[in-house]
mmCIF file of C-alpha atoms in Angstrom:
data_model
loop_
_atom_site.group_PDB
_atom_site.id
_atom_site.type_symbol
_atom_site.label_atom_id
_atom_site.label_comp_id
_atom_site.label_asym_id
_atom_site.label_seq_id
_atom_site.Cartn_x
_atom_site.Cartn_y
_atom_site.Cartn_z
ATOM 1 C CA UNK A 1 33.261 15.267 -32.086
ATOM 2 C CA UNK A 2 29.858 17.164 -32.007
ATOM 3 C CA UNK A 3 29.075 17.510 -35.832
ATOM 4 C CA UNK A 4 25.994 19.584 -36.698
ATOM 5 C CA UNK A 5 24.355 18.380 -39.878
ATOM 6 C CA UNK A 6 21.177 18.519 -41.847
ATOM 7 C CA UNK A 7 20.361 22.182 -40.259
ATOM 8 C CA UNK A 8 16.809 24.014 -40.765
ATOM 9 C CA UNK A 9 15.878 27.144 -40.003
ATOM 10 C CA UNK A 10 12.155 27.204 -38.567
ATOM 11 C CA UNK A 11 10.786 30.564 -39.532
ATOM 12 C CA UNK A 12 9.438 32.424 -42.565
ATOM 13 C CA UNK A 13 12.005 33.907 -43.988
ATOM 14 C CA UNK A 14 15.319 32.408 -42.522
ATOM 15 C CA UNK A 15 18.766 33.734 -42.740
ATOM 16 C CA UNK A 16 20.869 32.847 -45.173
ATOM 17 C CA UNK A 17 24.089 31.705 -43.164
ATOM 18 C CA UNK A 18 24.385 29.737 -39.969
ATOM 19 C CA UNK A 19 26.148 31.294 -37.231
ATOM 20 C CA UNK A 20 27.574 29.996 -34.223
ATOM 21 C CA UNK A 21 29.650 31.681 -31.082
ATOM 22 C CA UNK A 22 31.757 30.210 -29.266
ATOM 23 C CA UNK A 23 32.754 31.323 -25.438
ATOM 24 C CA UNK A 24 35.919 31.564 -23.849
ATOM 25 C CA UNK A 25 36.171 33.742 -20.357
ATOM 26 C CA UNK A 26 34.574 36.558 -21.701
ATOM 27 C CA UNK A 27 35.541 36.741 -24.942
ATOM 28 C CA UNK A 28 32.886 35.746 -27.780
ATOM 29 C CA UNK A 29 34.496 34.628 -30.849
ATOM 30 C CA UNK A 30 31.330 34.144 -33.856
ATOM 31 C CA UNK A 31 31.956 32.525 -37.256
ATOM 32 C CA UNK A 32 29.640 32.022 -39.789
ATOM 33 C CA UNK A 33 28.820 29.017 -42.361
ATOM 34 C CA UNK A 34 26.938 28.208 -45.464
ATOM 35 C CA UNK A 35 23.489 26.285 -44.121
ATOM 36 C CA UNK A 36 24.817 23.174 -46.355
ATOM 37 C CA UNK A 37 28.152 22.800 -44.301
ATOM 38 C CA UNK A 38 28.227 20.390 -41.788
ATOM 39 C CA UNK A 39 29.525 21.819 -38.732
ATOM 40 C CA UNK A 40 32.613 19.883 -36.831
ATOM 41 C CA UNK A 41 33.671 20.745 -32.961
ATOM 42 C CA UNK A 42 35.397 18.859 -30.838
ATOM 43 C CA UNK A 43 34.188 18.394 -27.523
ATOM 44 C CA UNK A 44 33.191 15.983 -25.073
ATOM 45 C CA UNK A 45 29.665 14.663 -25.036
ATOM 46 C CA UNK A 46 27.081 13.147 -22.364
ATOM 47 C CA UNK A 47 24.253 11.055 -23.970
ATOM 48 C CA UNK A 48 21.451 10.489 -21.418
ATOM 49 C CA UNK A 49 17.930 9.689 -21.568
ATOM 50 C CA UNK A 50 14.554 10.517 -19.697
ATOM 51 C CA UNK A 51 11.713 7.817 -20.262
ATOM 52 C CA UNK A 52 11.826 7.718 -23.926
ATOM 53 C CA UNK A 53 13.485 10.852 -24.893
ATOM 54 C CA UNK A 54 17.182 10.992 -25.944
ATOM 55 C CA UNK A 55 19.351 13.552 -25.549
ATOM 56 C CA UNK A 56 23.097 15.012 -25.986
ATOM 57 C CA UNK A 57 25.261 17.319 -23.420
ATOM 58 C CA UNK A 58 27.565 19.032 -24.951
ATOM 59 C CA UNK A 59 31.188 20.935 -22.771
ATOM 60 C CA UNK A 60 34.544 21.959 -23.134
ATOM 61 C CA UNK A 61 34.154 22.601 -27.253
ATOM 62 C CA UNK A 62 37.381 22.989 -29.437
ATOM 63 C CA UNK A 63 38.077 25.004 -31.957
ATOM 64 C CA UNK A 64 41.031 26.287 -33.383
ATOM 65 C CA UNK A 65 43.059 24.635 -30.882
ATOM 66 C CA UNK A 66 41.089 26.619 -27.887
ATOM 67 C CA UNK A 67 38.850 25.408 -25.211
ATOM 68 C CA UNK A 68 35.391 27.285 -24.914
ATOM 69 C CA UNK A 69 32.836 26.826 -22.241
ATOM 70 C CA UNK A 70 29.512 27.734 -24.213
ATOM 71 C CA UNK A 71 28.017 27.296 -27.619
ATOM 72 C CA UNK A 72 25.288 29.749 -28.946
ATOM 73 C CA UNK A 73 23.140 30.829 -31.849
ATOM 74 C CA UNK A 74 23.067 34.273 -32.118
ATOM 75 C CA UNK A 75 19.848 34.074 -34.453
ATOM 76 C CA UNK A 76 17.027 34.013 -31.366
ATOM 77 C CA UNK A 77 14.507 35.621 -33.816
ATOM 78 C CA UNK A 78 14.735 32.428 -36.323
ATOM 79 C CA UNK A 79 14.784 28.995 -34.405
ATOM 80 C CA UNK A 80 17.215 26.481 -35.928
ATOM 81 C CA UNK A 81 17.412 22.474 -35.690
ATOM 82 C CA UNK A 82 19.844 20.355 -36.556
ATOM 83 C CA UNK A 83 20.722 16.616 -36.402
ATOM 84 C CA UNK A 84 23.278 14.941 -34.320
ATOM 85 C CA UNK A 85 25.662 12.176 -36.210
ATOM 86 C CA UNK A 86 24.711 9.083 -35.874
ATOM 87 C CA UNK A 87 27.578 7.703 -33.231
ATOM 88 C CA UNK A 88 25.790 9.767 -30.576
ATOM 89 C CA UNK A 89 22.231 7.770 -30.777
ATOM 90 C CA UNK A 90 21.301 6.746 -27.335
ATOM 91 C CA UNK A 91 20.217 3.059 -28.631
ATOM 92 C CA UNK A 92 24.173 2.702 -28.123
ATOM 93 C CA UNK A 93 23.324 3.060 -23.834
ATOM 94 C CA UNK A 94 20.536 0.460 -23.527
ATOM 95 C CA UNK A 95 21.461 -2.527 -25.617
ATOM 96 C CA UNK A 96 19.249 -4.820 -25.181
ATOM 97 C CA UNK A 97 21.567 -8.041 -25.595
ATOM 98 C CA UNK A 98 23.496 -6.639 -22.608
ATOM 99 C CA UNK A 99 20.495 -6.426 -20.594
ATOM 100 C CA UNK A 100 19.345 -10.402 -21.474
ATOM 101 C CA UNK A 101 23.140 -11.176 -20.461
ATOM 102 C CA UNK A 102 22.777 -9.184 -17.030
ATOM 103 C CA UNK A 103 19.317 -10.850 -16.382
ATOM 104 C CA UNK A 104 20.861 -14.287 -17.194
ATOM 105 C CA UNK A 105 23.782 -14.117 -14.689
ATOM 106 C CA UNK A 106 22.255 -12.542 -11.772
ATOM 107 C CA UNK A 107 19.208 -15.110 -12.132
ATOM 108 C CA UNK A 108 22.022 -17.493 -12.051
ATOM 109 C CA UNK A 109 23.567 -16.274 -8.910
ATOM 110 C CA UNK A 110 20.378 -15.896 -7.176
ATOM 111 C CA UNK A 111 19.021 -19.022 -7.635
ATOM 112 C CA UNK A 112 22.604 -20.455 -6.340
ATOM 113 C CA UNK A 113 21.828 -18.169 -3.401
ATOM 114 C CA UNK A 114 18.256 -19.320 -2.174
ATOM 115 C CA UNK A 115 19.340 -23.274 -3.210
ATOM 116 C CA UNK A 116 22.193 -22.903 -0.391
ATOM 117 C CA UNK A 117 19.730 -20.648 2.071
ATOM 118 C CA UNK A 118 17.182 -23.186 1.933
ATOM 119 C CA UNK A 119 19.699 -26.446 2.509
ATOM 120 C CA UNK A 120 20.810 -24.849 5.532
ATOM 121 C CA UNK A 121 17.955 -25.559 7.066
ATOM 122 C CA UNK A 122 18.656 -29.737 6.951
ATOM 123 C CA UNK A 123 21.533 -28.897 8.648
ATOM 124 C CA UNK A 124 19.861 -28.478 12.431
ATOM 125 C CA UNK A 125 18.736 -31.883 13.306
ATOM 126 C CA UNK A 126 19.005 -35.961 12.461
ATOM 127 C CA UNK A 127 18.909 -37.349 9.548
ATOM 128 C CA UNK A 128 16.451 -39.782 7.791
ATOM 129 C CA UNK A 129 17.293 -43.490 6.630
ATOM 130 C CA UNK A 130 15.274 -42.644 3.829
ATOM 131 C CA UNK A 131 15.674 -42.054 0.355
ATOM 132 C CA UNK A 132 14.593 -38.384 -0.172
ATOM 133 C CA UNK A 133 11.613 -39.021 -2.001
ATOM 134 C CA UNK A 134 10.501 -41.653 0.428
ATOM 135 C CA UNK A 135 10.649 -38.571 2.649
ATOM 136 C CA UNK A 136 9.032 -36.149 0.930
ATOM 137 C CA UNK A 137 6.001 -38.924 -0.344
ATOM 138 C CA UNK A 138 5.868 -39.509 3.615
ATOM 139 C CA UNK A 139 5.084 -35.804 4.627
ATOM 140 C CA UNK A 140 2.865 -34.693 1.458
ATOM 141 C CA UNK A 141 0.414 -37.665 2.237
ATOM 142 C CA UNK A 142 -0.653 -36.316 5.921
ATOM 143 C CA UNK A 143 -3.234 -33.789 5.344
ATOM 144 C CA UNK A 144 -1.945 -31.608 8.068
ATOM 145 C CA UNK A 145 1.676 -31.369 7.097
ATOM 146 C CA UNK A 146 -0.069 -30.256 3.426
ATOM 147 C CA UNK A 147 -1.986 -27.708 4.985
ATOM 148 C CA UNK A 148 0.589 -25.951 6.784
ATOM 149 C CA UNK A 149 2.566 -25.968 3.646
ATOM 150 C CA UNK A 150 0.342 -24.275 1.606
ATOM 151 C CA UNK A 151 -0.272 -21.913 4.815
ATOM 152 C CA UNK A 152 3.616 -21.351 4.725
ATOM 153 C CA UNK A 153 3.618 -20.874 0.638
ATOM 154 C CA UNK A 154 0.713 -18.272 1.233
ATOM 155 C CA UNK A 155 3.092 -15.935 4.300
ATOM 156 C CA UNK A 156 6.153 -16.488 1.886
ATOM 157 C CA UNK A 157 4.185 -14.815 -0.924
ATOM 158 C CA UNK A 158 3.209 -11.587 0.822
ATOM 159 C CA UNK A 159 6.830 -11.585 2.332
ATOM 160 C CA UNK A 160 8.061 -12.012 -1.055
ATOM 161 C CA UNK A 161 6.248 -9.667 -2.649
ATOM 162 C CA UNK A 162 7.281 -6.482 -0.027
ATOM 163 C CA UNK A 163 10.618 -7.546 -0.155
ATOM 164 C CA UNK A 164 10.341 -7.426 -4.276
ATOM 165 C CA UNK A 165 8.040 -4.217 -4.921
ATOM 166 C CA UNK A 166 7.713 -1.892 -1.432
ATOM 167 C CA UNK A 167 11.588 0.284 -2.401
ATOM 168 C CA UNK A 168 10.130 0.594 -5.916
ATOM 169 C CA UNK A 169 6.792 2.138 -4.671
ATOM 170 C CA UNK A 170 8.788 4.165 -2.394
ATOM 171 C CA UNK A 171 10.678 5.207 -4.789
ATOM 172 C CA UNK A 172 7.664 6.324 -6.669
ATOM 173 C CA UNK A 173 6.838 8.795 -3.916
ATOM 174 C CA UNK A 174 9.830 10.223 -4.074
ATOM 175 C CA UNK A 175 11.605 8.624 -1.194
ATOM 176 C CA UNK A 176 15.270 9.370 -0.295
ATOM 177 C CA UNK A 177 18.019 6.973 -0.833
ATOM 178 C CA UNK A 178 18.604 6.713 3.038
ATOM 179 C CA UNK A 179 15.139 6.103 3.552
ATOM 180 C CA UNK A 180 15.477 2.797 2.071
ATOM 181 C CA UNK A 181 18.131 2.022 4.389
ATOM 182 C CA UNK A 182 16.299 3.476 7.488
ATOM 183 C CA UNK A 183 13.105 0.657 6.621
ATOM 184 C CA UNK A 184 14.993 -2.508 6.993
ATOM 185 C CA UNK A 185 17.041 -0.565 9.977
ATOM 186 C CA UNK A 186 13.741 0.080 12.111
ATOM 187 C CA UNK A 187 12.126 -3.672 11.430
ATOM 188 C CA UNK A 188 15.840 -5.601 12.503
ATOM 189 C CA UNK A 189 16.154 -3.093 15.521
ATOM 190 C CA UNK A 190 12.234 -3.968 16.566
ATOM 191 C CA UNK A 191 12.730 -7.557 16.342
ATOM 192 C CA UNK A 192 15.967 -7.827 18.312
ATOM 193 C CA UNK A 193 14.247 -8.200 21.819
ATOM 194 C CA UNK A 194 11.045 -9.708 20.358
ATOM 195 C CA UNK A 195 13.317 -12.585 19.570
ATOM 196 C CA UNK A 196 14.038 -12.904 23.153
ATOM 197 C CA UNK A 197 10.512 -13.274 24.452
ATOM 198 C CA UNK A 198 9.447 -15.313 21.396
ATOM 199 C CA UNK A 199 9.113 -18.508 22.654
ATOM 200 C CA UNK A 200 7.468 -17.642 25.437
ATOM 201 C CA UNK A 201 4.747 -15.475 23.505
ATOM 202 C CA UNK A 202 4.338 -18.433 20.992
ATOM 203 C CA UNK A 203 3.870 -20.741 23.524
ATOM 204 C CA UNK A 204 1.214 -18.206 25.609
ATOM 205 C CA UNK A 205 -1.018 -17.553 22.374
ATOM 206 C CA UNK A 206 -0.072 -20.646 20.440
ATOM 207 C CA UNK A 207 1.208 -21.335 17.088
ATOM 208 C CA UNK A 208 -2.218 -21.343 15.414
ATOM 209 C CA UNK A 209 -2.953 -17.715 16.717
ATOM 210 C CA UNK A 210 0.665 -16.499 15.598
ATOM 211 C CA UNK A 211 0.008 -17.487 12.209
ATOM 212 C CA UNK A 212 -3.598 -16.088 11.893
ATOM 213 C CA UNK A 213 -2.519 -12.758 13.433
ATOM 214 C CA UNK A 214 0.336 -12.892 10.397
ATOM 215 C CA UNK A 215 -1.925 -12.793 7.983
ATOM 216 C CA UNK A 216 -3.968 -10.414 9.187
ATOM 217 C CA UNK A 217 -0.883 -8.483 9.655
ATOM 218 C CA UNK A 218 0.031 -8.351 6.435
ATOM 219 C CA UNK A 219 -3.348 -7.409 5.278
ATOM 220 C CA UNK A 220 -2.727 -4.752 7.627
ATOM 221 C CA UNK A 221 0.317 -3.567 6.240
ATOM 222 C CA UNK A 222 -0.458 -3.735 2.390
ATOM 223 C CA UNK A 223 -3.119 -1.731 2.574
ATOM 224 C CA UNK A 224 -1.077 0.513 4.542
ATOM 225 C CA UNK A 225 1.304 0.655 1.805
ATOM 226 C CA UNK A 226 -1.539 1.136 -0.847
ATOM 227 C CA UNK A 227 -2.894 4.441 0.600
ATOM 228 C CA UNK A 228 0.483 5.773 1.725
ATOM 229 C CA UNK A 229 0.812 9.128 0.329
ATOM 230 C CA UNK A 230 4.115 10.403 2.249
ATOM 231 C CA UNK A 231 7.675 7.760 2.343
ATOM 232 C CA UNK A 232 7.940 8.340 5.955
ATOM 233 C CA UNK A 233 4.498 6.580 6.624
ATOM 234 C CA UNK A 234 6.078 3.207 6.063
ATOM 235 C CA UNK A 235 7.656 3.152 9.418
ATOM 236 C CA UNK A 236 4.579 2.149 11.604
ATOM 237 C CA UNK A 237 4.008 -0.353 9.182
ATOM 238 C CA UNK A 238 7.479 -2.013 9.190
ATOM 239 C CA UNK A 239 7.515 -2.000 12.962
ATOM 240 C CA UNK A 240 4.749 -4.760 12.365
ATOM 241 C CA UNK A 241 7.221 -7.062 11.051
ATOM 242 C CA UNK A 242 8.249 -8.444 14.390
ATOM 243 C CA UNK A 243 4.494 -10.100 14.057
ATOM 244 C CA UNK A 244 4.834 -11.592 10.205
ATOM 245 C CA UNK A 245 8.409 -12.002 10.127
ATOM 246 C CA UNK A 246 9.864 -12.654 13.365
ATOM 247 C CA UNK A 247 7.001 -14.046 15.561
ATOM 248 C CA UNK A 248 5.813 -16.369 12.612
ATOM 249 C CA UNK A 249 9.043 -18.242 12.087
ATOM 250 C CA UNK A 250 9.822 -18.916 15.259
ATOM 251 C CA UNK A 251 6.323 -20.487 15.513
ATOM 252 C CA UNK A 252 6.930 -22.453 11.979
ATOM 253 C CA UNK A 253 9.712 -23.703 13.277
ATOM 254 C CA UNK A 254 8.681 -25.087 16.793
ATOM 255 C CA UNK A 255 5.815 -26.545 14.714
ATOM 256 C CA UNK A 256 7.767 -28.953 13.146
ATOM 257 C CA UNK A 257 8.148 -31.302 15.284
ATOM 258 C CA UNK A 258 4.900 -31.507 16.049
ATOM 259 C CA UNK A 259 4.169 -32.166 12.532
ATOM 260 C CA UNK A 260 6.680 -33.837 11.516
ATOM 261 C CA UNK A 261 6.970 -38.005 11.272
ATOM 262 C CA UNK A 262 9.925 -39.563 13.634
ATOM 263 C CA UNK A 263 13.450 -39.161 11.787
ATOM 264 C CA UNK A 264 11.843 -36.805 9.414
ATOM 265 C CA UNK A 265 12.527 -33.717 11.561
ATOM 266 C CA UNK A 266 15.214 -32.701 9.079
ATOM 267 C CA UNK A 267 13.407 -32.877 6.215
ATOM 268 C CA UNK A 268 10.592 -31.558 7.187
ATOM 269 C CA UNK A 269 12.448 -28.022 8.384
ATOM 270 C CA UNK A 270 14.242 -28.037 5.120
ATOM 271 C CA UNK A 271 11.429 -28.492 3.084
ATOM 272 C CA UNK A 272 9.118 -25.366 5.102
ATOM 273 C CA UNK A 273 12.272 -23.324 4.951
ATOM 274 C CA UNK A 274 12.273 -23.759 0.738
ATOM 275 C CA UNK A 275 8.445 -23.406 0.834
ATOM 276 C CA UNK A 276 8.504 -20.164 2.714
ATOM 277 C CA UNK A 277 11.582 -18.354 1.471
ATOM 278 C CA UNK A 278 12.399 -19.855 -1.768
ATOM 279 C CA UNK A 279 9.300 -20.534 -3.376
ATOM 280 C CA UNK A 280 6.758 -18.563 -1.964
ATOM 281 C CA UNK A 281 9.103 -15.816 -2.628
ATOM 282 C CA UNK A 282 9.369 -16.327 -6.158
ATOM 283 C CA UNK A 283 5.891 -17.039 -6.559
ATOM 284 C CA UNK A 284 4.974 -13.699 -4.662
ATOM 285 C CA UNK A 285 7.654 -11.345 -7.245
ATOM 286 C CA UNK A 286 6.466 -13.074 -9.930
ATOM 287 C CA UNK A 287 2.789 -12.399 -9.131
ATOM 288 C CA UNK A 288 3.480 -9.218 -8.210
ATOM 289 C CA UNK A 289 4.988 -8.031 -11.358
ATOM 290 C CA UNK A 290 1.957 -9.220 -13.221
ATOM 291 C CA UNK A 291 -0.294 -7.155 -10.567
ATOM 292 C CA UNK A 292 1.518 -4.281 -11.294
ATOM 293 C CA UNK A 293 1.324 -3.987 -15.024
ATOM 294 C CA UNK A 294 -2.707 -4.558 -14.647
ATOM 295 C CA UNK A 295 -3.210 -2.777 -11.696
ATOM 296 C CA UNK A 296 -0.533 -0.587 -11.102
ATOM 297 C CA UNK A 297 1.464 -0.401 -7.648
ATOM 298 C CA UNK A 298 -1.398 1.083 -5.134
ATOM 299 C CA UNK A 299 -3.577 -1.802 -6.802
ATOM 300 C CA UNK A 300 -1.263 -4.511 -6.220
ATOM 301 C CA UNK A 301 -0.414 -3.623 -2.744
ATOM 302 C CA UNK A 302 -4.779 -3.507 -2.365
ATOM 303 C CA UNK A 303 -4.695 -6.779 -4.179
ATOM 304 C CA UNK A 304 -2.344 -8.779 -2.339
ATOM 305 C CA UNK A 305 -4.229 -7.335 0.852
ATOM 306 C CA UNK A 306 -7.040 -8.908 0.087
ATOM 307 C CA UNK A 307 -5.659 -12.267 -0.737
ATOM 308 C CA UNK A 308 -4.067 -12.355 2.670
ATOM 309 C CA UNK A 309 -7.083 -11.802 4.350
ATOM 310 C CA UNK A 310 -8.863 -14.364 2.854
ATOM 311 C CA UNK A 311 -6.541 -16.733 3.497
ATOM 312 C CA UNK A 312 -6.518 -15.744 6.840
ATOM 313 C CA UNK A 313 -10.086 -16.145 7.110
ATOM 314 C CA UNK A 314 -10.009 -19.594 5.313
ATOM 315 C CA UNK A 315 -6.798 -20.809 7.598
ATOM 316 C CA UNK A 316 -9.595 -19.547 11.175
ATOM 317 C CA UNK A 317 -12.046 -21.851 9.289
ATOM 318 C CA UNK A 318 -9.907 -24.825 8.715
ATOM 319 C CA UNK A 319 -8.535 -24.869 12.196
ATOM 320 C CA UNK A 320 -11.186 -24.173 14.243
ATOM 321 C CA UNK A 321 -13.516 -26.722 12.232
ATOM 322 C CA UNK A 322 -10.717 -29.422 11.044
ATOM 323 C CA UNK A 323 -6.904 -28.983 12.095
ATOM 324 C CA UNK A 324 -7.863 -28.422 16.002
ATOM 325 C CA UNK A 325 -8.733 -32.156 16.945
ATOM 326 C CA UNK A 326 -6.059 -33.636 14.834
ATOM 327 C CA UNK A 327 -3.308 -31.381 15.772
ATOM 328 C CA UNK A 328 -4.509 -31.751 19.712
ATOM 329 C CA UNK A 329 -3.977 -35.511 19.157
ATOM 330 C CA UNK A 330 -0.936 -35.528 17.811
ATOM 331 C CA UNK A 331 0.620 -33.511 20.439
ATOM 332 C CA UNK A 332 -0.560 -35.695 22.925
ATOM 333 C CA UNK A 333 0.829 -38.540 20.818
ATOM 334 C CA UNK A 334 4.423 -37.019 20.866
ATOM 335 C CA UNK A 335 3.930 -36.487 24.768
ATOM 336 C CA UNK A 336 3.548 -40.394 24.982
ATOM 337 C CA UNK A 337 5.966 -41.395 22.769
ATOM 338 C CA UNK A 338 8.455 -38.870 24.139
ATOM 339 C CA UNK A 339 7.771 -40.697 27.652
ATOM 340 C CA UNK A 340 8.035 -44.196 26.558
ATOM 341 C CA UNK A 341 11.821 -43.044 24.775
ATOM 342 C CA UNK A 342 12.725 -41.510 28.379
ATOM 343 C CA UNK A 343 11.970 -44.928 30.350
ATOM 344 C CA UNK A 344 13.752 -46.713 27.569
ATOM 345 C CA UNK A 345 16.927 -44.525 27.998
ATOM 346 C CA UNK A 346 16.495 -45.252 31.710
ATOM 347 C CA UNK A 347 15.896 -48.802 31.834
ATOM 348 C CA UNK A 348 19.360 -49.931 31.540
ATOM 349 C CA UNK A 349 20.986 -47.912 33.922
ATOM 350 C CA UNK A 350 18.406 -49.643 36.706
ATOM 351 C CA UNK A 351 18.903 -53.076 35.900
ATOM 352 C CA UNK A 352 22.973 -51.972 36.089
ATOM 353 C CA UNK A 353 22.795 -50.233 39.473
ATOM 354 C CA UNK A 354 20.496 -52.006 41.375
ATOM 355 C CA UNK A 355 21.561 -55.353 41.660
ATOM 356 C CA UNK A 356 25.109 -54.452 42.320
ATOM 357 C CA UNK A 357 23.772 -52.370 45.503
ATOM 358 C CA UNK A 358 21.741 -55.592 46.517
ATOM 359 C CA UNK A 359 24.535 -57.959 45.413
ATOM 360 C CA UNK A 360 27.458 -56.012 47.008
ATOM 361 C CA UNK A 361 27.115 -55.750 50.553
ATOM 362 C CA UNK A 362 26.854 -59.875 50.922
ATOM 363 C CA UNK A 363 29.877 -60.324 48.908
ATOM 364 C CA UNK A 364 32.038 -57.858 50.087
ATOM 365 C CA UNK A 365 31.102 -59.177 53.447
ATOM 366 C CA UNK A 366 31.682 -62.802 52.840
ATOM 367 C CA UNK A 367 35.394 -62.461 51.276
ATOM 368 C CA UNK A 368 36.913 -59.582 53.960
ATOM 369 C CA UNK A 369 34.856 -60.716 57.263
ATOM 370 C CA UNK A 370 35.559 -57.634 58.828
ATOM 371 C CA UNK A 371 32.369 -55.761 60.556
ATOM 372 C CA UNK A 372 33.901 -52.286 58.962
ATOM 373 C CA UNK A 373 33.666 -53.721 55.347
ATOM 374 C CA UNK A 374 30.339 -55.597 56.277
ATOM 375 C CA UNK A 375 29.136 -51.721 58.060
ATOM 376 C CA UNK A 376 30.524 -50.109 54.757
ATOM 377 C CA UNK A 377 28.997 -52.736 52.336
ATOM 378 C CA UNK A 378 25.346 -52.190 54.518
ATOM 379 C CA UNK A 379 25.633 -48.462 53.861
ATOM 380 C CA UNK A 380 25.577 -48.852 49.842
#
């Protein structure tokens, strides 16, 4: 029902009847009323709303058992406004208890989501003897391993925050649906054979050098996004992906075991998976969204630019000056300790072989006494 109520004619000297036409094919069929009726059609009715205005669409009217396609005023010299009953309030479309509901279930289901991402990564290599937080007080007491965390929080954060914020801001400039698409297409198509030379370029430059060049990356690319005036810009920028995305993990990963204390391998890849994707993800939408509201999105994009090149600068500065040295000797620590495990594992298989070649030949002789067993016996 469409029910026109409360009606005012905004002129000087308004008529004293309301009239209203209704439309079928191309027949016009008027009728009037008193001003003080209220005014019943049936019809079917589209609420919708634009920012905060609310609004009614009104099609295929009723009346007197017809359907008509139009509704009109005939009185264009005298304005007239009425009010809409009360049923068709928009209020009724955004309820707000629905939205807390919707919030509360999909924050449910992603959290369930990044808890089982971020356990997968245990699932690669041995497991500790440990208790867990024997594990975890082991790693967060080297001042390396704490370092590279905080490196890792610091990449997850700018990852986290494009992921979160860049299809909103292209949104804002107007960007088509497939475009969105078409951004995620380019970056996985562009890494696909950088994976296949990424060991070998991490091991040519070196982990250290991957990870500075990330950050400077993504300084690169948010202030890319910042002064990007046309959607189809983004492109060059997401092609640099393959160097903070792609490049950078394989390099966090190899590092490791470098880092990492024997039997704590496991943890230790778990535990810069969760600090990467999980929470410097979270932490990266989270201060995001409060960049935005101050800042707006150009700003944040400028803001979080300039965070990652400081800590780029910083993470230059802390290698160069304190991480080199220590890192350097704990390679070469590994290497040695990797070497004593290999004689270890070979040890036993000399002691087994060798005396039976020595031993052989003398008894084999001695107990068949025939010079083709003693010739065969010679030849082991």
């Amino acid at each position: 029902m469409l029910e026109l109520q409360q009606c005012e004619f905004q002129c000087e000297i308004p008529p004293t009847e309301l009239t209203v036409c209704l439309q079928y094919d191309d027949d016009l069929s008027c009728r009037s009323f008193n001003i003080t009726e209220k005014v019943t059609i049936s019809g079917k009715v589209d609420s919708w709303r634009d920012g905060d205005t609310c609004g009614h669409t009104w099609y295929d009217g009723q009346f007197k058992e017809q359907v008509f396609r139009n509704l009109t005023c005939p009185s264009e010299w005298c304005p007239m406004q009425c009010e809409v009953e009360e049923t068709l309030k928009c209020t009724n479309l955004d309820d707000p208890s629905n939205n807390v509901i919707t919030f509360w279930i999909y924050f449910a289901l992603r959290m369930s989501a990044s808890f089982f991402l971020a356990s997968s990564f245990t699932m690669m290599v041995e497991t500790s003897s440990k208790t867990l937080l024997q594990d975890l007080k082991e790693l967060v007491t080297k001042v390396e391993i704490d370092l590279f965390l905080v490196m890792m929080l610091l990449l997850g954060c700018n990852w986290g925050f494009i992921e979160s914020y860049l299809f909103v801001f292209l949104k804002e400039l107007n960007a088509p649906n497939y475009l969105l698409g078409l951004t995620m297409t380019v970056g996985c198509l562009v890494g696909i054979p950088v994976m296949f030379v990424a060991d070998w370029v991490v091991r040519m430059l070196g982990r250290p050098v991957i990870f500075i060049i990330s950050f400077f990356t993504y300084t690169l690319r948010h202030f890319g996004y910042a002064y990007m005036a046309n959607p189809w810009m983004v492109f060059p920028f997401e092609v640099l992906e393959v160097f903070t995305f792609q490049l950078m993990w394989v390099a966090g990963v190899t590092y490791c075991p470098v880092l990492a204390p024997k039997g704590l391998l496991a943890t230790m890849t778990g535990l810069v998976g969760c600090t990467h994707y999980s929470l410097g993800r979270g932490v990266g939408s989270l201060l995001g969204g409060y960049l935005i509201t101050v800042f707006g999105l150009p700003g944040a994009f400028r803001t979080f630019g300039l965070i990652s090149l400081t800590s780029g600068v910083l993470y230059v500065l802390l290698h160069f000056c304190f991480l080199k040295k220590r890192l350097a000797a704990k390679e070469e620590e590994n290497a040695e300790n990797k070497e004593i495990e290999d004689k270890e594992e070979g040890k036993p298989m000399l002691e087994e072989t060798c005396p039976a070649a020595i031993v052989l030949p003398a008894t084999t002789a001695n107990s068949r006494h025939t010079p083709d067993s003693t010739s065969t016996s010679t030849s082991l």
